[in-house]
Amino acid sequence: MSDNITFFCLVEGDSKEEVFEVEIEKKKSVSFLKEKIKEKVHPEFENVATKKIVLWKVNIPSGNDTMAVKIILNDIQDKLKLSSPTKIINKVFTENITDDFINIIIERPSSR
């Protein structure tokens, strides 16, 4: 059994064609996951503090039939905000991650 977990992630408002992969150890925290995601979405999140990044646990099929559809958080009913930065990943994702599904949505930072 692997000590790592791979997530398929997407920034809110992007289409499924823009999904990216992040792999981390299962015993790392939500805060560490945010750091890894920030590295992947550079430079878009360059001026966003890691602690300000908001992640949502989702389970959205990434099938080819709807690849161009933009993902909007308000349209997703089954989601869980990952609000505790100290929570360990394997305590949040207790079920197996399924291939061909988006697992994490990154809330697009509001422009101020």
XYZ file of C-alpha atoms in Angstrom:
112
model
C 0.000 0.000 0.000
C 1.398 3.369 -1.038
C 2.125 6.113 1.455
C 1.222 8.703 -1.190
C -2.074 9.897 -2.575
C -2.670 11.548 -5.943
C -5.372 14.167 -6.365
C -6.821 15.552 -9.562
C -7.361 19.257 -8.972
C -9.040 22.125 -10.770
C -9.277 25.853 -10.159
C -12.883 27.040 -9.919
C -14.085 28.480 -13.223
C -11.635 26.438 -15.301
C -12.766 23.680 -17.643
C -12.050 20.014 -17.005
C -9.375 20.218 -19.720
C -7.251 22.147 -17.191
C -7.211 19.472 -14.467
C -3.792 18.928 -12.906
C -2.339 16.287 -10.632
C -0.827 16.704 -7.157
C 0.807 13.862 -5.258
C 1.559 14.063 -1.534
C 2.078 11.762 1.405
C -1.149 10.644 3.075
C 0.145 11.749 6.478
C 0.670 15.370 5.383
C -1.703 18.169 6.362
C -4.247 20.201 4.420
C -1.823 23.123 4.783
C 0.907 21.114 3.021
C -1.556 20.209 0.261
C -2.250 23.928 -0.227
C 1.492 24.561 -0.630
C 1.796 21.835 -3.279
C -1.239 23.133 -5.153
C 0.118 26.690 -5.057
C 3.320 25.429 -6.723
C 1.232 23.888 -9.526
C -0.931 26.959 -10.176
C 1.998 29.375 -10.244
C 1.963 32.191 -11.387
C -1.844 32.514 -11.131
C -1.757 32.285 -7.311
C 1.631 33.985 -6.939
C 0.257 36.873 -4.862
C -2.038 34.720 -2.717
C -0.846 33.653 0.736
C -0.976 29.868 1.115
C -3.195 30.205 4.184
C -5.735 32.144 2.079
C -6.154 29.349 -0.470
C -9.539 27.639 -0.069
C -9.869 23.979 -1.040
C -13.011 21.928 -1.530
C -13.237 18.144 -1.483
C -15.415 17.023 -4.396
C -16.034 13.935 -6.511
C -16.746 15.136 -10.053
C -16.482 12.826 -13.077
C -13.886 14.130 -15.505
C -15.351 12.320 -18.513
C -14.631 13.462 -22.054
C -18.259 14.334 -22.817
C -18.125 17.535 -20.752
C -14.444 18.537 -20.943
C -15.148 22.132 -22.061
C -17.663 22.815 -19.273
C -16.389 25.304 -16.687
C -16.696 24.130 -13.085
C -18.489 26.545 -10.736
C -18.540 25.840 -6.978
C -22.127 27.017 -6.537
C -23.223 24.353 -9.040
C -21.686 21.541 -6.962
C -24.001 20.214 -4.271
C -21.806 17.496 -2.784
C -18.691 19.298 -1.543
C -16.753 19.716 1.687
C -14.645 22.762 2.531
C -11.203 21.768 3.815
C -11.128 24.457 6.477
C -8.753 22.930 9.027
C -5.123 23.442 7.910
C -3.847 20.936 10.484
C -6.160 18.102 9.421
C -4.226 15.108 8.089
C -5.083 14.110 4.511
C -5.844 10.452 5.236
C -8.364 11.620 7.872
C -10.163 13.789 5.299
C -10.022 11.329 2.401
C -10.994 8.106 4.150
C -12.383 6.467 1.009
C -10.331 5.445 -2.015
C -9.656 8.073 -4.651
C -11.217 7.007 -7.948
C -9.531 7.468 -11.318
C -11.270 9.794 -13.765
C -12.689 11.999 -11.009
C -11.756 15.511 -9.902
C -11.043 15.395 -6.165
C -10.146 18.986 -5.241
C -11.548 22.323 -6.397
C -9.461 25.396 -5.601
C -11.604 28.441 -4.959
C -10.511 31.266 -7.238
C -9.261 34.154 -5.074
C -11.404 37.255 -5.220
C -9.687 40.248 -6.783
C -9.332 43.161 -4.397
